[in-house]
Short mmCIF file of C-alpha atoms in Angstrom, two decimals:
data_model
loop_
_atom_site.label_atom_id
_atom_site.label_comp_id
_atom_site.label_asym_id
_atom_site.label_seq_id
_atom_site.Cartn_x
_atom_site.Cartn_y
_atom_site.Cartn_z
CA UNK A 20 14.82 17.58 -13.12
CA UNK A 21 16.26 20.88 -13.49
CA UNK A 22 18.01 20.61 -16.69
CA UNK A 23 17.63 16.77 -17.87
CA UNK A 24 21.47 15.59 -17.06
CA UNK A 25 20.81 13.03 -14.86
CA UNK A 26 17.88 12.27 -17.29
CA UNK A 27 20.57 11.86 -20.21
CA UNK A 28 23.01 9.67 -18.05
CA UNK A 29 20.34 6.86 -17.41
CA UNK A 30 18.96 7.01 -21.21
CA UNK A 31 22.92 6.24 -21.80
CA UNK A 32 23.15 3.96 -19.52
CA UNK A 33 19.06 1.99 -19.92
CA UNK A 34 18.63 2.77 -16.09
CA UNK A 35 16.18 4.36 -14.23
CA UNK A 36 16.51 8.64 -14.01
CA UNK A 37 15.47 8.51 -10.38
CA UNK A 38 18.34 5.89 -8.98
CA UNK A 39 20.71 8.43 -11.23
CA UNK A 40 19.35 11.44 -9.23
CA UNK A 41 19.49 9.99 -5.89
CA UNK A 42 23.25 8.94 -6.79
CA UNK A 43 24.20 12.31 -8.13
CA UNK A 44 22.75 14.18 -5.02
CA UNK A 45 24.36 12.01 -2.58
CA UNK A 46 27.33 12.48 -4.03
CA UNK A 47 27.41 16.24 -4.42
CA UNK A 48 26.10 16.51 -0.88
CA UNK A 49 28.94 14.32 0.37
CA UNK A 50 31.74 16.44 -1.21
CA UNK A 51 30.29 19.03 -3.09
CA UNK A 52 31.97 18.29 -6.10
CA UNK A 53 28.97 17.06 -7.85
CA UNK A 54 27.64 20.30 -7.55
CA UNK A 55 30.54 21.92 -10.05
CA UNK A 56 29.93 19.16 -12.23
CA UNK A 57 26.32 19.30 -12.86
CA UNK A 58 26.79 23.05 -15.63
CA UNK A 59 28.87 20.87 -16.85
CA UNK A 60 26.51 18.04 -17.63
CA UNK A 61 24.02 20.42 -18.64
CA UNK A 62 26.26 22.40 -20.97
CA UNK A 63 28.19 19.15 -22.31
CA UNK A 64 25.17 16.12 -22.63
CA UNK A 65 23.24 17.42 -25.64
CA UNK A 66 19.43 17.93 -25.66
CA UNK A 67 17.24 15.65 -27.28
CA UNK A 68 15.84 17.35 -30.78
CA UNK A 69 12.65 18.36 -31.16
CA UNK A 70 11.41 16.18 -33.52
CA UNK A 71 11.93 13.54 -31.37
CA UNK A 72 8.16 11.97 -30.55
CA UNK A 73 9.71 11.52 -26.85
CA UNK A 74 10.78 14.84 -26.42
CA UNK A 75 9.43 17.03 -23.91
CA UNK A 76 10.87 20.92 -23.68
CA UNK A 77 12.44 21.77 -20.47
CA UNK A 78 13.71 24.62 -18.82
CA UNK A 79 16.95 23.88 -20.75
CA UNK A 80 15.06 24.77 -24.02
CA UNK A 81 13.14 27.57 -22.89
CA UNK A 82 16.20 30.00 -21.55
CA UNK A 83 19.08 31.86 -23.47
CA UNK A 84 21.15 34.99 -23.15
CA UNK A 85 20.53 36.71 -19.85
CA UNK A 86 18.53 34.25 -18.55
CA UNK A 87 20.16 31.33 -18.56
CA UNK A 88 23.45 33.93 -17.85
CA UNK A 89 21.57 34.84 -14.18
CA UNK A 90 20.31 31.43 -13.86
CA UNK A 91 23.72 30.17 -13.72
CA UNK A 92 24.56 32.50 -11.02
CA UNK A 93 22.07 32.11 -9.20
CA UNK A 94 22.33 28.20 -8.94
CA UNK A 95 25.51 28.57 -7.62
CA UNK A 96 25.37 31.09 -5.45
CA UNK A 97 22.31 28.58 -4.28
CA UNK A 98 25.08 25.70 -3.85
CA UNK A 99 27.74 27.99 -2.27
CA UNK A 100 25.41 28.70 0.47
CA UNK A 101 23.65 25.45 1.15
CA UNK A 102 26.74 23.90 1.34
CA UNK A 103 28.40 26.19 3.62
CA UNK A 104 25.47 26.30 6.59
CA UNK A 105 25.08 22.81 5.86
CA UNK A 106 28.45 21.42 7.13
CA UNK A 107 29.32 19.60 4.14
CA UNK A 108 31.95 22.11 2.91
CA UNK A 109 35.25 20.99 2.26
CA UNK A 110 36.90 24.19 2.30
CA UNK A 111 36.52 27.39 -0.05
CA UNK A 112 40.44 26.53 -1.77
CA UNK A 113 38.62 23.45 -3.58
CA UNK A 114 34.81 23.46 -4.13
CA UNK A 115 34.23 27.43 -4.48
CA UNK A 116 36.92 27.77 -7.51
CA UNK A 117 35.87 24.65 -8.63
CA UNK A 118 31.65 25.74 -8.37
CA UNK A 119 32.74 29.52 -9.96
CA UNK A 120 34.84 27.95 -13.10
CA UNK A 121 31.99 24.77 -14.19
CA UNK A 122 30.12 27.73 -13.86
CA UNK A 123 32.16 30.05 -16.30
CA UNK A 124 32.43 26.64 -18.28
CA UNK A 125 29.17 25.58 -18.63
CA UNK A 126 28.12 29.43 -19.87
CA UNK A 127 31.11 29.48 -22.72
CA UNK A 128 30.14 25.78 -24.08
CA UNK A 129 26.43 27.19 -24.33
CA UNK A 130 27.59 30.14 -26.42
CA UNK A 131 30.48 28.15 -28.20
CA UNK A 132 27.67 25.61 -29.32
CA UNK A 133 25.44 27.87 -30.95
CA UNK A 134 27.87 30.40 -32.30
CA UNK A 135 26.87 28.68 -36.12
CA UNK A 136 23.11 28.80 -35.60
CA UNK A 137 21.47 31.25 -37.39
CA UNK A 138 19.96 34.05 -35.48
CA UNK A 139 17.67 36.84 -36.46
CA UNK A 140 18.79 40.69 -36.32
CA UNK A 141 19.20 41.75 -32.85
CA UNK A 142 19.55 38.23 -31.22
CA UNK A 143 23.24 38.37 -30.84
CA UNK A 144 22.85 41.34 -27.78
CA UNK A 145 20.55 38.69 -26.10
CA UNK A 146 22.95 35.51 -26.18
CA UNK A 147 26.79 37.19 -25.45
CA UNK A 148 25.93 38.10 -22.34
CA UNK A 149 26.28 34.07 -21.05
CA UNK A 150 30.15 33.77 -22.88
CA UNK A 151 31.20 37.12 -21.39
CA UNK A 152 29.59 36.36 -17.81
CA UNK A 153 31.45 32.78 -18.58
CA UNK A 154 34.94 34.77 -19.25
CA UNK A 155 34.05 36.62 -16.08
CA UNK A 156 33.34 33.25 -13.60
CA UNK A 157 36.43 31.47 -14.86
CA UNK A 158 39.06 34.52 -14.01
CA UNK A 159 37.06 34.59 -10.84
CA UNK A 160 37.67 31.50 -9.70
CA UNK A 161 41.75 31.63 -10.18
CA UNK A 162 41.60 34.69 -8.38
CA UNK A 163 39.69 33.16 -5.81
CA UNK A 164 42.03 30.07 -5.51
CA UNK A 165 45.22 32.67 -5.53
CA UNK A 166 44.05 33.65 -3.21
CA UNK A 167 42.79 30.75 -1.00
CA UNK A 168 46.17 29.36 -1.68
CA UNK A 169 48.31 32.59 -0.78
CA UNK A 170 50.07 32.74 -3.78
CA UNK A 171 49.39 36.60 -4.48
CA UNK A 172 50.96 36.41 -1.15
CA UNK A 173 54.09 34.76 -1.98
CA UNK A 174 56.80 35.73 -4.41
CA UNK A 175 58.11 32.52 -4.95
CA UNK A 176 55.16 30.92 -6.76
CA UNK A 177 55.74 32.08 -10.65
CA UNK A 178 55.25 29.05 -11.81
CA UNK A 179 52.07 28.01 -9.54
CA UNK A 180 50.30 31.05 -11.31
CA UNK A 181 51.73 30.41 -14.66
CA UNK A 182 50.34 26.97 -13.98
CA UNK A 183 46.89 28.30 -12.99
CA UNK A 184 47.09 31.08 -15.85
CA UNK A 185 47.37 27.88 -18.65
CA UNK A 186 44.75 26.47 -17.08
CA UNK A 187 42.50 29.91 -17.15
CA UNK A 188 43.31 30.43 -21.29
CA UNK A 189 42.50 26.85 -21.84
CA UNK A 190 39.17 26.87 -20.18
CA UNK A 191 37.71 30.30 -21.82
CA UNK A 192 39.35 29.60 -25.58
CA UNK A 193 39.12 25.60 -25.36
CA UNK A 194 35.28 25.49 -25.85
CA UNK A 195 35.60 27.91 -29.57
CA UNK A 196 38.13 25.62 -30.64
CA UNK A 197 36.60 21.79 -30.05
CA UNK A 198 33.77 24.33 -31.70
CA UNK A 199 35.93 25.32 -34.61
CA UNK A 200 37.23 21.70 -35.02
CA UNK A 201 34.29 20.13 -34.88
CA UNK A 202 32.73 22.50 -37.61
CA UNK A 203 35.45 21.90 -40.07
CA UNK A 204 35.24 18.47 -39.68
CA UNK A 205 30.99 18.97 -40.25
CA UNK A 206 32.23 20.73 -43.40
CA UNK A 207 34.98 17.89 -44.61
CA UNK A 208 32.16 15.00 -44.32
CA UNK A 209 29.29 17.59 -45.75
CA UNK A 210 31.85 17.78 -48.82
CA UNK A 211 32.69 14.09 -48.93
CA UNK A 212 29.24 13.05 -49.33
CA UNK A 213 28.63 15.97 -51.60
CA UNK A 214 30.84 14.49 -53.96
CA UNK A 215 30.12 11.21 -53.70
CA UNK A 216 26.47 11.62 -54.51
CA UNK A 217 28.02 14.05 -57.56
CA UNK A 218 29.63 10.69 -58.29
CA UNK A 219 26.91 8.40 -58.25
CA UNK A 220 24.95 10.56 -60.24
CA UNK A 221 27.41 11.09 -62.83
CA UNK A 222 27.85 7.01 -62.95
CA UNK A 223 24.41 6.19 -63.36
CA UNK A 224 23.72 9.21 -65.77
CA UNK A 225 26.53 7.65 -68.10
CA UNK A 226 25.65 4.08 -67.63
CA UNK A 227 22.24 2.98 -66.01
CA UNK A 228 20.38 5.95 -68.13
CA UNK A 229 22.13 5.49 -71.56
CA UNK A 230 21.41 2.08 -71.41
CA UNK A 231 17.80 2.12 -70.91
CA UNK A 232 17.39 5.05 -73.60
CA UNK A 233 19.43 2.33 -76.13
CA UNK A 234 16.57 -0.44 -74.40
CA UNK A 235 13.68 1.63 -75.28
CA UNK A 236 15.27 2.77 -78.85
CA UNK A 237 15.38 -1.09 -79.69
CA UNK A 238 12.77 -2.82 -77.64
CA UNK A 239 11.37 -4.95 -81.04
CA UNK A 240 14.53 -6.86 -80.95
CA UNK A 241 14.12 -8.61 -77.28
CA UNK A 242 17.30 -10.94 -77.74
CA UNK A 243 19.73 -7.59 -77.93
CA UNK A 244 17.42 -5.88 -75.27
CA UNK A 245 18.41 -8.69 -73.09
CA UNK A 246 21.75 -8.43 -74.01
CA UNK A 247 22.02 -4.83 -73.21
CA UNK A 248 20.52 -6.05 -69.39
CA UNK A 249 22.68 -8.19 -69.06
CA UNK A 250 25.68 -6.01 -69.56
CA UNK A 251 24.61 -3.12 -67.80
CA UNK A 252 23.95 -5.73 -64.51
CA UNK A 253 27.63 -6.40 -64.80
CA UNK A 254 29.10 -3.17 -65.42
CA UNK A 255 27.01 -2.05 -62.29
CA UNK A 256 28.00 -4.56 -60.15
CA UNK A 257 31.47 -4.62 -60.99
CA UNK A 258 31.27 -0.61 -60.37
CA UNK A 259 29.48 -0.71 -57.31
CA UNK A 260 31.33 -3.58 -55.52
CA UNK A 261 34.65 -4.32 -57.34
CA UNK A 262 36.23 -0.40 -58.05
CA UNK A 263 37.88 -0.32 -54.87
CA UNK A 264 39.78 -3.80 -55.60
CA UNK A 265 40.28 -3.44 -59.09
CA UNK A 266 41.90 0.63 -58.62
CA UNK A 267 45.07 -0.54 -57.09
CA UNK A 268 46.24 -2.84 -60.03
CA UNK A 269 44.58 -0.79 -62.87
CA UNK A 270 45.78 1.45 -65.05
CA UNK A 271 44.91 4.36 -67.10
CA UNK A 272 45.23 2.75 -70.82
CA UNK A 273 43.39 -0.50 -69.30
CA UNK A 274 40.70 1.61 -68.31
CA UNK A 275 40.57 3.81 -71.45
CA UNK A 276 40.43 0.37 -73.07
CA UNK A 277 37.77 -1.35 -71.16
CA UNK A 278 35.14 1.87 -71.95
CA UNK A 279 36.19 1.73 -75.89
CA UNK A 280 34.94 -1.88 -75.85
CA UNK A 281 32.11 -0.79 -74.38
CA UNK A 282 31.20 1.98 -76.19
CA UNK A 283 31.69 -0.50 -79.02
CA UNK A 284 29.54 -3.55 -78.23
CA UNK A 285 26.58 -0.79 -77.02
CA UNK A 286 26.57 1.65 -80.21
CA UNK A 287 28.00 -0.47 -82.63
CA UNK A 288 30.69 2.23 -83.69
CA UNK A 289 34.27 1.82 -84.11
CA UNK A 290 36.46 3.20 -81.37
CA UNK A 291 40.33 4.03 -82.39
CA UNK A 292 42.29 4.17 -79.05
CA UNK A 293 46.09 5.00 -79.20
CA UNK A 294 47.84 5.48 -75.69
CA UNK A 295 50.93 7.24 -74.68
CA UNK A 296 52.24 6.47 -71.96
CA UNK A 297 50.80 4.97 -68.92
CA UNK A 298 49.65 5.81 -65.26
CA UNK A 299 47.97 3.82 -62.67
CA UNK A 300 44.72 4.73 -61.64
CA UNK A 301 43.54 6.35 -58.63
CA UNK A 302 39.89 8.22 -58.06
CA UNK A 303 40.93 11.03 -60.65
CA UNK A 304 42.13 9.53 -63.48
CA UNK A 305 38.82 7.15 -62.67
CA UNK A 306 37.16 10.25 -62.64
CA UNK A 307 38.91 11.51 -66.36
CA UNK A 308 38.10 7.98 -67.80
CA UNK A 309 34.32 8.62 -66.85
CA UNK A 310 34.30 11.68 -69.12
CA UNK A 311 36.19 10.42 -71.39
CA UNK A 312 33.48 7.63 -71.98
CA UNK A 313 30.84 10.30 -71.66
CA UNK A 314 32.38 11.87 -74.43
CA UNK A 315 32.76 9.00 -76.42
CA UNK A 316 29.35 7.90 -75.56
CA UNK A 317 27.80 11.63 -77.04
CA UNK A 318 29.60 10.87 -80.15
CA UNK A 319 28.48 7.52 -81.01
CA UNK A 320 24.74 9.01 -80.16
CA UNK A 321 24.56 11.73 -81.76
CA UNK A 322 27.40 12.62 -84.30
CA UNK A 323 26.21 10.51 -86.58
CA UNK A 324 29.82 8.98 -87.66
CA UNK A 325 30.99 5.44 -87.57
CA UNK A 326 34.35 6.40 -86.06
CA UNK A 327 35.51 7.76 -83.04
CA UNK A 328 39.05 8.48 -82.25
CA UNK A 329 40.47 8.31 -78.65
CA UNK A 330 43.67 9.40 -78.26
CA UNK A 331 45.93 9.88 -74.47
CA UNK A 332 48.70 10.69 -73.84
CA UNK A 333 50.92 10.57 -70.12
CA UNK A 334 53.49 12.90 -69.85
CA UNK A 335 55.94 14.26 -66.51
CA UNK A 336 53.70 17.61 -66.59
CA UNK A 337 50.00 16.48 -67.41
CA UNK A 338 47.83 13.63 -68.38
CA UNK A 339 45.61 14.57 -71.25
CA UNK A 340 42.89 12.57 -73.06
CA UNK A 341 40.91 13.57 -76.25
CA UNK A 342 38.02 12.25 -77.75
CA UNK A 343 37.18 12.83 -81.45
CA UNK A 344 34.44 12.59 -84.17
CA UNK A 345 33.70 13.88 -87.82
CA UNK A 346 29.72 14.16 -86.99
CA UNK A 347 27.40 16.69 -87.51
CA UNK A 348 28.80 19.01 -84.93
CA UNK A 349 26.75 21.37 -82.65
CA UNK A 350 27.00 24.28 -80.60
CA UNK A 351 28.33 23.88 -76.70
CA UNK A 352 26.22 26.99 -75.74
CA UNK A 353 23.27 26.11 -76.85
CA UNK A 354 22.82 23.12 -74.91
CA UNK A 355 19.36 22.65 -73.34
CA UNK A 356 19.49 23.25 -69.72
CA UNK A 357 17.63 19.82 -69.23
CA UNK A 358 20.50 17.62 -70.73
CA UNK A 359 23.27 16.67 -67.83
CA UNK A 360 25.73 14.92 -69.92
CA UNK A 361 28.11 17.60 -71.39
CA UNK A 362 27.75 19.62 -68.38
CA UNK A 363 27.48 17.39 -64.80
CA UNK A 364 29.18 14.17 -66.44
CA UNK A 365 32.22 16.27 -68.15
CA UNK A 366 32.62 19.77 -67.51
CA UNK A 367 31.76 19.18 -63.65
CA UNK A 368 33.24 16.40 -63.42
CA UNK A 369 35.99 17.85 -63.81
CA UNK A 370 36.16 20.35 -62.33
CA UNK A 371 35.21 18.64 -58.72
CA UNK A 372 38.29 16.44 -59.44
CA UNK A 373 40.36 19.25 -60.08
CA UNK A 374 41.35 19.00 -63.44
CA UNK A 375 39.70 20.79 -67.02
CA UNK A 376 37.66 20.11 -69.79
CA UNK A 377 37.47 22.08 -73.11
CA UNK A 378 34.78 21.47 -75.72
CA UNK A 379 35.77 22.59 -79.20
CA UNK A 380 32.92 21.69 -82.22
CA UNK A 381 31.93 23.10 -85.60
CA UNK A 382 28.84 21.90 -87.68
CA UNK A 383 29.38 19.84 -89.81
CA UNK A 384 33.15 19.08 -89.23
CA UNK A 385 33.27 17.21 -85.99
CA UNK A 386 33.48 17.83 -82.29
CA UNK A 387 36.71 17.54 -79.93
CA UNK A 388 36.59 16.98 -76.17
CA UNK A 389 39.79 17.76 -74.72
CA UNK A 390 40.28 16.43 -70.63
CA UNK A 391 43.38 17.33 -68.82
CA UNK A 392 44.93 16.75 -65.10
CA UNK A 393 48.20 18.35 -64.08
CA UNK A 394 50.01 16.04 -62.15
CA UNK A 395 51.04 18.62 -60.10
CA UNK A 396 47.43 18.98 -58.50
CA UNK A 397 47.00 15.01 -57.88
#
């Protein structure tokens, strides 16, 4: 009731929070261990968030810094002395130490977990207080069990106190670095699904949204509009369920190949394809044939030509793909700011896959997309 742990453990466990309390009591009156563990609990079972309909603030929420810094004390300087007029002590070597470092522990997981929340000016004198009091309870429980133990005593013991020194390090610098880990990994998945919503929207940008701009261009002639459906349902599905089967036996040309016939049956233009080399494909070269079909796509929209030439070529060094028309041309920096396919479906692209793109177009005489990927970067 003090600080919800024995709450948490029966909402983990679907049993009721007062046959967990009467279990944790009697046990930590029986030894007096259970009174080390409970900081622990309360530092290591998390809170339940506050949008949560069920959630009711407790005195958990409420304190920080110096006050939950001198409530810590205080609690067990509560326990140390119940225990001891009580009876049930089993001896200052074990349960004081052990009281003094879930203590120190408790008070360096609080500050370890919200060292990455964002504070406001000032707030940082109010909250170190608990880490460095934490520092402070953990060295003074190895002192007090070197000294329980008589090992400042003896000069025979080295390795007893190196043993007990290890232990000291790990508990004060453990709690930054399960914080450090788990904030990277935070950050890798963060940047995994960054990038695969980047992916989806690139996808559906070059396929789902071209095709229903072609649908609307031509929606007099309801045999080709159904046509169109139809082939965008497949492409979809075989994208959405089929890319992870079909990547380990394809290959770059293949791939290059299958998006020329596309580009083909959907604009009615004439693709020329000519391959050098070969590679097989993995999620970047997946990711260059996208833009390269972007590309191609842009062309048979809007250059106004009936040809479009689509040349790669594989080499020990790179892996470079162009895409060329003799349109109308246009200017690269005056692209509207509104219009995602040059920029998120090629240059971006890209870029997130770690390889370049170069745009190079003159009116009237044509435009050239240029992709490359160094091998060395895959």
């Amino acid at each position: 009731m003090v600080g919800g742990v024995c709450a948490g453990i029966a909402d983990y466990f679907e049993v009721s929070p007062v046959l967990v309390r009467v279990a944790f009591l009697a046990f930590a009156l029986a030894t007096g261990i259970g009174f080390g563990l409970y900081p622990l609990g309360w530092a290591l079972i998390p809170a339940a968030p506050a949008e949560d309909p069920d959630f009711r603030p407790t005195w958990r929420s409420r304190v920080s810094g110096w006050v939950a810094a001198f409530a810590f004390v205080v609690a067990a300087a509560v326990v140390v002395l119940t225990l001891r007029h009580s009876g049930l002590w089993l001896g200052d070597t074990i349960v004081l130490p052990l009281v003094l470092a879930s203590c120190g522990v408790a008070l360096i997981l609080r500050e370890a977990g919200s060292a990455a929340e964002p504070r406001p000016a000032g707030s940082v004198w109010q909250r170190w207080p608990g880490g460095v009091l934490g520092v402070i309870l953990v060295l003074g429980a190895a002192v007090v069990y070197l000294h329980r133990t008589g090992m400042f005593a003896r000069t025979h013991h080295a390795e007893g106190e190196f043993a007990v020194l290890v232990i000291v390090v790990g508990l004060v610098f453990g709690p930054w670095l399960v914080r450090l880990g788990r904030s990277l990994a935070s950050e890798r998945s963060a940047r995994i699904r960054s990038q695969e919503r980047a992916d989806v929207a690139a996808h559906l940008h070059d396929s789902v949204l071209q095709t229903l701009a072609l649908i609307q261009r031509r929606a007099d002639d309801p045999r080709e509009v159904a046509g169109l459906a139809r082939s965008q349902e497949r492409e979809l599905r075989r994208w959405l369920f089929e890319r992870g089967a079909e990547s380990g036996a394809a290959t770059l040309r293949s791939a290059l190949q299958r998006a020329a016939a596309e580009i083909e049956a959907l604009y009615k233009v004439r693709v020329e394809l000519v391959t050098v080399g070969d590679s097989a494909l993995d999620e970047q070269l997946q990711a260059l044939v996208a833009a390269a079909r972007e590309a191609m796509t842009n062309a048979a929209k809007f250059a106004g030509g009936e040809e479009i030439d689509l040349y790669a070529e594989v080499s020990a060094e790179r892996i470079e793909v162009f895409v060329r028309d003799r349109g109308v041309g246009f200017d690269p920096a005056a692209i509207p700011d509104d219009r995602h396919g040059v920029r998120h479906s090629i240059l971006e692209r890209m870029r997130q896959h770690h390889g370049r793109a170069e745009i190079r177009s003159e009116l009237g005489v044509g435009t050239e997309v240029e992709l490359t990927v160094d091998r060395a970067a895959r």
